[in-house]
Short mmCIF file of C-alpha atoms in Angstrom, two decimals:
data_model
loop_
_atom_site.label_atom_id
_atom_site.label_comp_id
_atom_site.label_asym_id
_atom_site.label_seq_id
_atom_site.Cartn_x
_atom_site.Cartn_y
_atom_site.Cartn_z
CA UNK A 1 -53.36 -44.17 -40.62
CA UNK A 2 -49.42 -44.01 -40.96
CA UNK A 3 -47.34 -44.43 -37.92
CA UNK A 4 -46.05 -40.87 -37.22
CA UNK A 5 -49.32 -39.41 -35.80
CA UNK A 6 -50.12 -42.70 -34.13
CA UNK A 7 -46.76 -42.61 -32.32
CA UNK A 8 -47.27 -38.95 -31.17
CA UNK A 9 -50.77 -39.72 -30.03
CA UNK A 10 -49.43 -42.75 -28.17
CA UNK A 11 -46.78 -40.74 -26.57
CA UNK A 12 -49.00 -37.97 -25.52
CA UNK A 13 -51.50 -40.46 -24.29
CA UNK A 14 -48.72 -42.14 -22.26
CA UNK A 15 -47.57 -39.04 -20.61
CA UNK A 16 -51.26 -37.93 -19.75
CA UNK A 17 -52.05 -41.52 -18.62
CA UNK A 18 -49.10 -41.47 -16.28
CA UNK A 19 -49.94 -38.14 -15.01
CA UNK A 20 -53.62 -39.22 -14.47
CA UNK A 21 -52.50 -42.47 -12.68
CA UNK A 22 -50.28 -40.46 -10.24
CA UNK A 23 -53.13 -37.91 -9.60
CA UNK A 24 -55.55 -40.73 -9.08
CA UNK A 25 -53.28 -42.45 -6.58
CA UNK A 26 -52.79 -38.99 -4.66
CA UNK A 27 -56.65 -38.42 -4.95
CA UNK A 28 -57.28 -41.85 -3.49
CA UNK A 29 -55.18 -41.09 -0.65
CA UNK A 30 -56.70 -37.72 0.42
CA UNK A 31 -59.38 -39.87 2.06
CA UNK A 32 -59.12 -38.95 5.82
CA UNK A 33 -58.94 -42.51 7.10
CA UNK A 34 -55.26 -42.67 7.73
CA UNK A 35 -55.03 -39.02 9.16
CA UNK A 36 -54.64 -39.93 12.66
CA UNK A 37 -51.94 -42.68 12.75
CA UNK A 38 -49.83 -40.84 15.33
CA UNK A 39 -52.40 -41.33 18.19
CA UNK A 40 -52.60 -45.02 17.79
CA UNK A 41 -51.15 -47.62 20.23
CA UNK A 42 -47.87 -48.27 18.94
CA UNK A 43 -45.68 -51.28 19.21
CA UNK A 44 -42.11 -51.91 17.74
CA UNK A 45 -40.61 -55.00 16.21
CA UNK A 46 -36.94 -55.10 15.52
CA UNK A 47 -35.64 -57.18 12.63
CA UNK A 48 -31.86 -57.85 12.79
CA UNK A 49 -30.37 -60.40 10.30
CA UNK A 50 -33.13 -62.85 10.89
CA UNK A 51 -33.67 -62.31 14.70
CA UNK A 52 -37.01 -60.52 15.48
CA UNK A 53 -37.28 -58.82 18.71
CA UNK A 54 -39.74 -59.32 20.34
CA UNK A 55 -40.98 -62.44 18.66
CA UNK A 56 -44.31 -62.03 20.40
CA UNK A 57 -46.74 -59.15 20.83
CA UNK A 58 -50.09 -58.87 22.49
CA UNK A 59 -52.14 -56.23 21.06
CA UNK A 60 -55.76 -55.12 21.70
CA UNK A 61 -58.35 -56.76 19.36
CA UNK A 62 -60.96 -54.57 17.48
CA UNK A 63 -58.90 -51.51 17.57
CA UNK A 64 -56.35 -49.89 15.11
CA UNK A 65 -52.80 -50.57 16.22
CA UNK A 66 -49.64 -49.28 14.58
CA UNK A 67 -46.51 -51.68 14.54
CA UNK A 68 -43.31 -49.82 13.77
CA UNK A 69 -40.70 -52.10 12.09
CA UNK A 70 -37.02 -51.38 12.24
CA UNK A 71 -34.26 -53.18 10.35
CA UNK A 72 -31.20 -52.82 12.63
CA UNK A 73 -29.19 -55.42 10.87
CA UNK A 74 -26.78 -55.09 8.00
CA UNK A 75 -28.88 -57.31 5.60
CA UNK A 76 -32.30 -56.74 3.97
CA UNK A 77 -35.42 -57.94 5.67
CA UNK A 78 -38.92 -58.27 4.73
CA UNK A 79 -41.66 -58.32 7.26
CA UNK A 80 -44.48 -60.58 6.14
CA UNK A 81 -47.58 -61.96 7.55
CA UNK A 82 -50.15 -63.83 5.36
CA UNK A 83 -52.93 -63.70 7.80
CA UNK A 84 -52.45 -60.00 8.42
CA UNK A 85 -52.03 -59.35 4.84
CA UNK A 86 -49.00 -57.22 5.30
CA UNK A 87 -45.65 -57.06 3.70
CA UNK A 88 -42.81 -54.67 4.07
CA UNK A 89 -39.48 -54.76 2.44
CA UNK A 90 -36.74 -52.97 4.52
CA UNK A 91 -33.31 -52.29 3.50
CA UNK A 92 -30.62 -52.26 6.11
CA UNK A 93 -31.14 -49.38 8.64
CA UNK A 94 -34.64 -48.65 7.26
CA UNK A 95 -37.71 -48.16 9.46
CA UNK A 96 -41.37 -48.37 8.42
CA UNK A 97 -44.69 -49.14 10.06
CA UNK A 98 -47.84 -51.07 9.42
CA UNK A 99 -51.44 -50.18 10.65
CA UNK A 100 -53.50 -53.06 11.72
CA UNK A 101 -57.16 -52.18 11.61
CA UNK A 102 -59.60 -54.06 13.94
CA UNK A 103 -57.93 -57.58 14.35
CA UNK A 104 -60.26 -60.17 15.47
CA UNK A 105 -59.05 -62.17 18.51
CA UNK A 106 -56.49 -64.75 17.61
CA UNK A 107 -52.82 -65.45 16.75
CA UNK A 108 -51.31 -63.89 13.61
CA UNK A 109 -47.78 -65.25 12.71
CA UNK A 110 -45.14 -63.14 10.99
CA UNK A 111 -41.80 -63.95 9.40
CA UNK A 112 -38.96 -62.51 7.49
CA UNK A 113 -39.51 -63.44 3.94
CA UNK A 114 -35.83 -63.20 3.31
CA UNK A 115 -35.12 -66.02 5.84
CA UNK A 116 -38.31 -68.22 5.52
CA UNK A 117 -36.71 -71.22 7.20
CA UNK A 118 -35.93 -69.06 10.46
CA UNK A 119 -37.95 -68.25 13.38
CA UNK A 120 -41.48 -66.94 13.14
CA UNK A 121 -43.13 -64.42 15.54
CA UNK A 122 -46.69 -64.13 16.66
CA UNK A 123 -48.88 -61.25 17.25
CA UNK A 124 -51.85 -62.14 19.43
CA UNK A 125 -54.91 -60.01 19.56
CA UNK A 126 -57.22 -60.19 22.66
CA UNK B 1 -29.41 -65.47 3.05
CA UNK B 2 -27.85 -64.76 -0.37
CA UNK B 3 -29.88 -67.41 -2.06
CA UNK B 4 -33.08 -66.11 -0.33
CA UNK B 5 -32.62 -62.62 -1.68
CA UNK B 6 -32.11 -63.93 -5.15
CA UNK B 7 -35.17 -66.15 -4.85
CA UNK B 8 -37.27 -63.40 -3.55
CA UNK B 9 -36.25 -60.80 -6.15
CA UNK B 10 -36.86 -63.36 -8.87
CA UNK B 11 -40.25 -64.40 -7.46
CA UNK B 12 -41.31 -60.61 -7.45
CA UNK B 13 -40.24 -60.03 -10.96
CA UNK B 14 -41.39 -63.38 -12.50
CA UNK B 15 -45.02 -62.40 -12.12
CA UNK B 16 -44.53 -59.26 -14.12
CA UNK B 17 -42.45 -61.16 -16.61
CA UNK B 18 -45.07 -63.78 -17.13
CA UNK B 19 -47.69 -61.39 -17.93
CA UNK B 20 -45.55 -59.27 -20.32
CA UNK B 21 -44.07 -62.65 -21.89
CA UNK B 22 -47.40 -64.13 -22.44
CA UNK B 23 -48.77 -61.01 -24.03
CA UNK B 24 -45.70 -60.88 -26.13
CA UNK B 25 -46.18 -64.45 -27.38
CA UNK B 26 -49.79 -63.95 -27.98
CA UNK B 27 -49.28 -60.74 -30.01
CA UNK B 28 -46.36 -62.01 -31.98
CA UNK B 29 -48.43 -65.03 -33.12
CA UNK B 30 -51.67 -63.22 -33.91
CA UNK B 31 -51.12 -59.63 -34.71
CA UNK B 32 -50.14 -59.03 -38.37
CA UNK B 33 -48.53 -55.62 -37.80
CA UNK B 34 -46.04 -54.03 -35.43
CA UNK B 35 -48.67 -51.57 -33.83
CA UNK B 36 -49.71 -54.00 -31.06
CA UNK B 37 -46.09 -54.51 -29.94
CA UNK B 38 -45.53 -50.77 -29.56
CA UNK B 39 -48.38 -50.73 -26.89
CA UNK B 40 -46.87 -53.56 -25.16
CA UNK B 41 -43.31 -51.99 -24.94
CA UNK B 42 -44.82 -48.62 -24.24
CA UNK B 43 -46.71 -50.03 -21.30
CA UNK B 44 -43.49 -51.72 -20.05
CA UNK B 45 -41.60 -48.38 -20.24
CA UNK B 46 -44.48 -46.53 -18.50
CA UNK B 47 -44.55 -49.09 -15.93
CA UNK B 48 -40.79 -48.61 -15.06
CA UNK B 49 -41.23 -44.86 -15.11
CA UNK B 50 -44.23 -45.14 -12.74
CA UNK B 51 -42.16 -47.48 -10.37
CA UNK B 52 -39.45 -44.94 -10.26
CA UNK B 53 -41.73 -42.05 -9.74
CA UNK B 54 -43.54 -43.94 -6.82
CA UNK B 55 -40.26 -44.96 -5.33
CA UNK B 56 -38.99 -41.30 -5.47
CA UNK B 57 -42.40 -40.23 -3.70
CA UNK B 58 -41.79 -42.96 -1.21
CA UNK B 59 -38.29 -41.99 -0.32
CA UNK B 60 -38.34 -38.09 -0.89
CA UNK B 61 -41.82 -37.06 0.05
CA UNK B 62 -42.74 -39.55 2.84
CA UNK B 63 -43.44 -36.64 5.44
CA UNK B 64 -45.57 -34.68 3.03
CA UNK B 65 -47.93 -37.43 1.61
CA UNK B 66 -50.42 -39.13 4.06
CA UNK B 67 -49.21 -42.39 5.43
CA UNK B 68 -50.30 -45.49 3.81
CA UNK B 69 -50.87 -43.85 0.38
CA UNK B 70 -48.72 -46.42 -1.56
CA UNK B 71 -51.04 -49.21 -0.34
CA UNK B 72 -54.05 -47.37 -1.78
CA UNK B 73 -52.20 -47.01 -5.03
CA UNK B 74 -50.99 -50.56 -5.11
CA UNK B 75 -54.38 -52.01 -4.43
CA UNK B 76 -55.80 -50.04 -7.35
CA UNK B 77 -53.14 -51.28 -9.71
CA UNK B 78 -53.69 -54.71 -8.53
CA UNK B 79 -57.35 -54.62 -9.14
CA UNK B 80 -56.98 -53.13 -12.49
CA UNK B 81 -54.50 -55.73 -13.54
CA UNK B 82 -56.75 -58.40 -12.41
CA UNK B 83 -59.83 -57.10 -14.34
CA UNK B 84 -57.48 -56.63 -17.58
CA UNK B 85 -56.03 -60.16 -17.47
CA UNK B 86 -59.41 -61.69 -17.32
CA UNK B 87 -60.83 -59.50 -20.00
CA UNK B 88 -57.54 -60.16 -22.19
CA UNK B 89 -58.04 -63.89 -21.87
CA UNK B 90 -61.64 -63.86 -23.07
CA UNK B 91 -60.88 -61.36 -25.62
CA UNK B 92 -58.13 -63.29 -27.13
CA UNK B 93 -60.34 -66.58 -27.03
CA UNK B 94 -62.86 -64.73 -29.16
CA UNK B 95 -60.67 -62.72 -31.55
CA UNK B 96 -57.26 -64.46 -31.66
CA UNK B 97 -57.58 -66.52 -34.62
CA UNK B 98 -59.40 -63.89 -36.80
CA UNK B 99 -57.00 -60.97 -35.97
CA UNK B 100 -54.78 -61.35 -38.96
CA UNK B 101 -57.45 -61.75 -41.43
CA UNK B 102 -59.36 -58.82 -39.93
CA UNK B 103 -56.36 -56.57 -40.36
CA UNK B 104 -55.62 -57.69 -43.80
CA UNK B 105 -59.11 -56.94 -44.87
CA UNK B 106 -58.90 -53.52 -43.05
CA UNK B 107 -61.63 -54.31 -40.58
CA UNK B 108 -62.01 -53.45 -37.00
CA UNK B 109 -58.79 -51.51 -36.54
CA UNK B 110 -60.31 -49.24 -33.87
CA UNK B 111 -61.68 -52.22 -31.90
CA UNK B 112 -58.21 -53.73 -31.89
CA UNK B 113 -56.47 -50.32 -31.07
CA UNK B 114 -58.99 -50.28 -27.98
CA UNK B 115 -57.81 -53.63 -26.93
CA UNK B 116 -54.27 -52.71 -27.35
CA UNK B 117 -54.60 -49.88 -24.88
CA UNK B 118 -55.61 -52.64 -22.45
CA UNK B 119 -52.36 -54.32 -23.13
CA UNK B 120 -50.40 -51.08 -22.45
CA UNK B 121 -52.34 -50.63 -19.16
CA UNK B 122 -51.91 -54.21 -18.11
CA UNK B 123 -48.13 -54.15 -18.94
CA UNK B 124 -47.75 -50.83 -17.01
CA UNK B 125 -49.67 -52.24 -13.89
CA UNK B 126 -47.73 -55.61 -13.93
CA UNK B 127 -44.39 -53.76 -13.91
CA UNK B 128 -45.26 -50.88 -11.55
CA UNK B 129 -46.84 -52.98 -8.99
CA UNK B 130 -43.75 -54.77 -7.62
CA UNK B 131 -41.40 -52.09 -9.32
CA UNK B 132 -41.60 -49.47 -6.80
CA UNK B 133 -40.90 -51.58 -3.64
CA UNK B 134 -37.93 -53.36 -5.66
CA UNK B 135 -36.51 -49.76 -6.54
CA UNK B 136 -36.78 -48.49 -2.84
CA UNK B 137 -35.07 -51.61 -1.66
CA UNK B 138 -32.35 -51.52 -4.27
CA UNK B 139 -31.89 -47.88 -3.25
CA UNK B 140 -31.81 -48.55 0.43
CA UNK B 141 -29.06 -51.27 -0.12
CA UNK B 142 -26.89 -48.93 -2.16
CA UNK B 143 -27.43 -46.02 0.19
CA UNK B 144 -26.63 -48.08 3.33
CA UNK B 145 -23.38 -48.88 1.69
CA UNK B 146 -23.06 -51.57 4.30
CA UNK B 147 -20.39 -53.43 5.86
CA UNK B 148 -19.25 -56.00 3.27
CA UNK B 149 -22.75 -57.10 2.41
CA UNK B 150 -23.09 -54.40 -0.37
CA UNK B 151 -21.38 -56.34 -3.05
CA UNK B 152 -23.11 -59.63 -2.20
CA UNK B 153 -26.49 -58.20 -2.13
CA UNK B 154 -26.05 -56.21 -5.50
CA UNK B 155 -24.63 -59.39 -7.02
CA UNK B 156 -27.63 -61.44 -5.61
CA UNK B 157 -29.96 -58.93 -7.20
CA UNK B 158 -28.29 -58.97 -10.62
CA UNK B 159 -28.27 -62.79 -10.69
CA UNK B 160 -32.04 -62.76 -9.62
CA UNK B 161 -32.69 -60.34 -12.64
CA UNK B 162 -30.69 -62.62 -14.95
CA UNK B 163 -32.73 -65.55 -13.75
CA UNK B 164 -35.93 -63.68 -14.20
CA UNK B 165 -34.89 -62.87 -17.89
CA UNK B 166 -33.95 -66.50 -18.45
CA UNK B 167 -37.48 -67.39 -17.39
CA UNK B 168 -39.01 -64.85 -19.89
CA UNK B 169 -36.68 -66.34 -22.62
CA UNK B 170 -37.75 -69.90 -21.69
CA UNK B 171 -41.38 -68.80 -22.10
CA UNK B 172 -40.63 -67.49 -25.71
CA UNK B 173 -38.77 -70.87 -26.55
CA UNK B 174 -41.88 -72.81 -25.30
CA UNK B 175 -44.02 -70.62 -27.46
CA UNK B 176 -42.08 -71.37 -30.52
CA UNK B 177 -41.57 -75.21 -29.87
CA UNK B 178 -45.11 -76.27 -29.22
CA UNK B 179 -48.34 -75.98 -31.11
CA UNK B 180 -50.12 -72.80 -30.80
CA UNK B 181 -53.19 -74.51 -29.24
CA UNK B 182 -51.31 -76.00 -26.56
CA UNK B 183 -49.38 -72.91 -25.79
CA UNK B 184 -52.51 -70.81 -25.72
CA UNK B 185 -54.30 -73.29 -23.28
CA UNK B 186 -51.40 -73.49 -20.87
CA UNK B 187 -50.74 -69.77 -20.84
CA UNK B 188 -54.48 -68.81 -20.52
CA UNK B 189 -54.72 -71.04 -17.49
CA UNK B 190 -51.48 -69.57 -16.09
CA UNK B 191 -53.00 -65.94 -16.59
CA UNK B 192 -56.27 -66.89 -15.09
CA UNK B 193 -54.40 -68.33 -11.92
CA UNK B 194 -52.42 -65.11 -11.80
CA UNK B 195 -55.72 -63.23 -11.91
CA UNK B 196 -56.82 -65.17 -8.90
CA UNK B 197 -53.63 -64.36 -7.11
CA UNK B 198 -54.18 -60.67 -7.81
CA UNK B 199 -57.72 -60.62 -6.66
CA UNK B 200 -56.80 -62.49 -3.28
CA UNK B 201 -54.03 -59.79 -2.77
CA UNK B 202 -56.33 -56.91 -3.57
CA UNK B 203 -59.09 -58.22 -1.14
CA UNK B 204 -56.29 -58.65 1.24
CA UNK B 205 -55.59 -54.94 0.96
CA UNK B 206 -59.20 -54.17 1.65
CA UNK B 207 -59.03 -56.35 4.79
CA UNK B 208 -55.81 -54.51 5.87
CA UNK B 209 -57.47 -51.19 5.21
CA UNK B 210 -60.26 -52.26 7.69
CA UNK B 211 -62.98 -52.32 4.85
CA UNK B 212 -63.41 -56.07 5.24
CA UNK B 213 -63.07 -57.91 8.56
CA UNK B 214 -60.32 -60.16 9.77
CA UNK B 215 -61.83 -63.42 10.46
CA UNK B 216 -60.24 -66.85 11.70
CA UNK B 217 -58.83 -69.38 9.40
CA UNK B 218 -61.26 -72.07 8.38
CA UNK B 219 -58.76 -74.73 7.69
CA UNK B 220 -55.06 -75.40 7.56
CA UNK B 221 -53.35 -77.24 4.61
CA UNK B 222 -49.80 -76.78 5.82
CA UNK B 223 -49.48 -80.52 5.59
CA UNK B 224 -49.91 -80.11 1.77
CA UNK B 225 -48.02 -77.00 1.14
CA UNK B 226 -46.85 -74.35 3.59
CA UNK B 227 -47.36 -70.95 2.03
CA UNK B 228 -44.45 -69.60 4.33
CA UNK B 229 -41.83 -71.82 2.71
CA UNK B 230 -39.97 -70.77 -0.45
CA UNK B 231 -41.83 -72.87 -2.87
CA UNK B 232 -45.27 -72.34 -1.26
CA UNK B 233 -44.69 -68.65 -1.32
CA UNK B 234 -44.23 -68.85 -5.05
CA UNK B 235 -47.23 -71.08 -5.47
CA UNK B 236 -49.24 -68.54 -3.35
CA UNK B 237 -48.09 -65.54 -5.51
CA UNK B 238 -48.90 -67.29 -8.89
CA UNK B 239 -52.25 -68.84 -7.91
CA UNK B 240 -53.67 -67.21 -4.94
CA UNK B 241 -53.24 -70.35 -2.73
CA UNK B 242 -53.19 -69.86 1.04
CA UNK B 243 -52.76 -72.64 3.52
CA UNK B 244 -54.80 -71.08 6.27
CA UNK B 245 -57.50 -69.28 4.44
CA UNK B 246 -60.28 -67.42 6.30
CA UNK B 247 -63.81 -66.64 5.16
CA UNK B 248 -62.92 -63.68 3.21
CA UNK B 249 -60.22 -65.60 1.21
CA UNK B 250 -62.49 -68.59 0.56
CA UNK B 251 -65.30 -66.22 -0.48
CA UNK B 252 -62.79 -64.55 -3.00
CA UNK B 253 -61.86 -67.85 -4.48
CA UNK B 254 -65.39 -68.86 -4.96
CA UNK B 255 -66.42 -65.38 -6.44
CA UNK B 256 -63.36 -65.35 -8.94
CA UNK B 257 -63.53 -69.03 -10.14
CA UNK B 258 -67.29 -68.93 -10.16
CA UNK B 259 -67.06 -65.86 -12.30
CA UNK B 260 -64.70 -67.37 -14.62
CA UNK B 261 -66.76 -70.48 -15.07
CA UNK B 262 -69.88 -68.55 -15.55
CA UNK B 263 -67.85 -66.48 -18.23
CA UNK B 264 -66.92 -69.69 -20.07
CA UNK B 265 -70.51 -70.76 -20.05
CA UNK B 266 -71.72 -67.58 -21.40
CA UNK B 267 -68.95 -67.50 -23.96
CA UNK B 268 -70.17 -70.97 -25.37
CA UNK B 269 -73.72 -70.01 -25.39
CA UNK B 270 -72.86 -66.86 -27.63
CA UNK B 271 -70.76 -68.97 -29.77
CA UNK B 272 -73.61 -71.43 -30.29
CA UNK B 273 -76.02 -68.50 -31.05
CA UNK B 274 -73.50 -67.09 -33.56
CA UNK B 275 -73.12 -70.36 -35.49
CA UNK B 276 -76.83 -71.06 -35.31
CA UNK B 277 -77.31 -67.73 -37.04
CA UNK B 278 -74.76 -68.28 -39.64
#
């Protein structure tokens, strides 16, 4: 088979593949599981150029909890916690949130991945 | 801080570059025609488009879309990439040597085209995975216009991308300077480790969705390598290492590597059967 029809097919397939992927992503998301994020107990962590406020949070264990993260500094920050399995990159001034679903009791450390040597914070679930 | 941004952007992009770079080297060595390469570069282009589309959705349509949607999408991409990597390694082990000859004899082109679509999707997934967060982050930096740090941060990002491409180029040089067997052995191990990292991350998403439980860490190997340090974080993202793994993480390691070992065993018993028949 010569290359012209193959290129055309590949292009058409790429376009439909992309569309399919996006649709699949959206479809995956119409599951109801995250619909009620507004009603969850909510905590806020402020990240400002390497300083995290507060650096310790107590949250209820076994329940869904929402943590709002604000970057109030002038430099980028990345909220990351290996144990929580959460990562959020935040440009200066950006705000985002993570939902923690049913933490077991214990301490979960988090840090700013853009400043790994700096202070770590802890979220304690009890 | 400047150095840290460079390092993190490099680390995020090096994973994708390793996948694309290794595939490029494998295809350049084995495939007799240009067709396979088009699939690879097509996948890269599609991945970039997907990353931009995801970023536009993240920034522009955040209120309309259900929250957390991008995590579902990412988890799907990561699982797809993991499966494709493992499949690609074993397919290359089986067919790599005979590809050129098969093409010259006009055999099995459709089988190969099927595999090249796998290359396309893998390249797409590898690029799109980190691409969307990076694009949003860059957009945020540029939009914030901030206070003197804008120039520094943009420069840091450009340096990081340059470092990433240098890494890619080094890989190609390594491919040309060493024997094919050594190169293939080293890169198949690198890809299998990447597959482990991807599976650990994907399972991590399932835990964060509440589909698998959070459990307590079973041991702590911070004394060996802290996964919160710069180098430790890099090792973690390329191999799936965790310094405080819990039951779910350890189970993931066992399932993944157990599966790989089983696949190697199966492969050699098939090969033995084939040569016994011949």
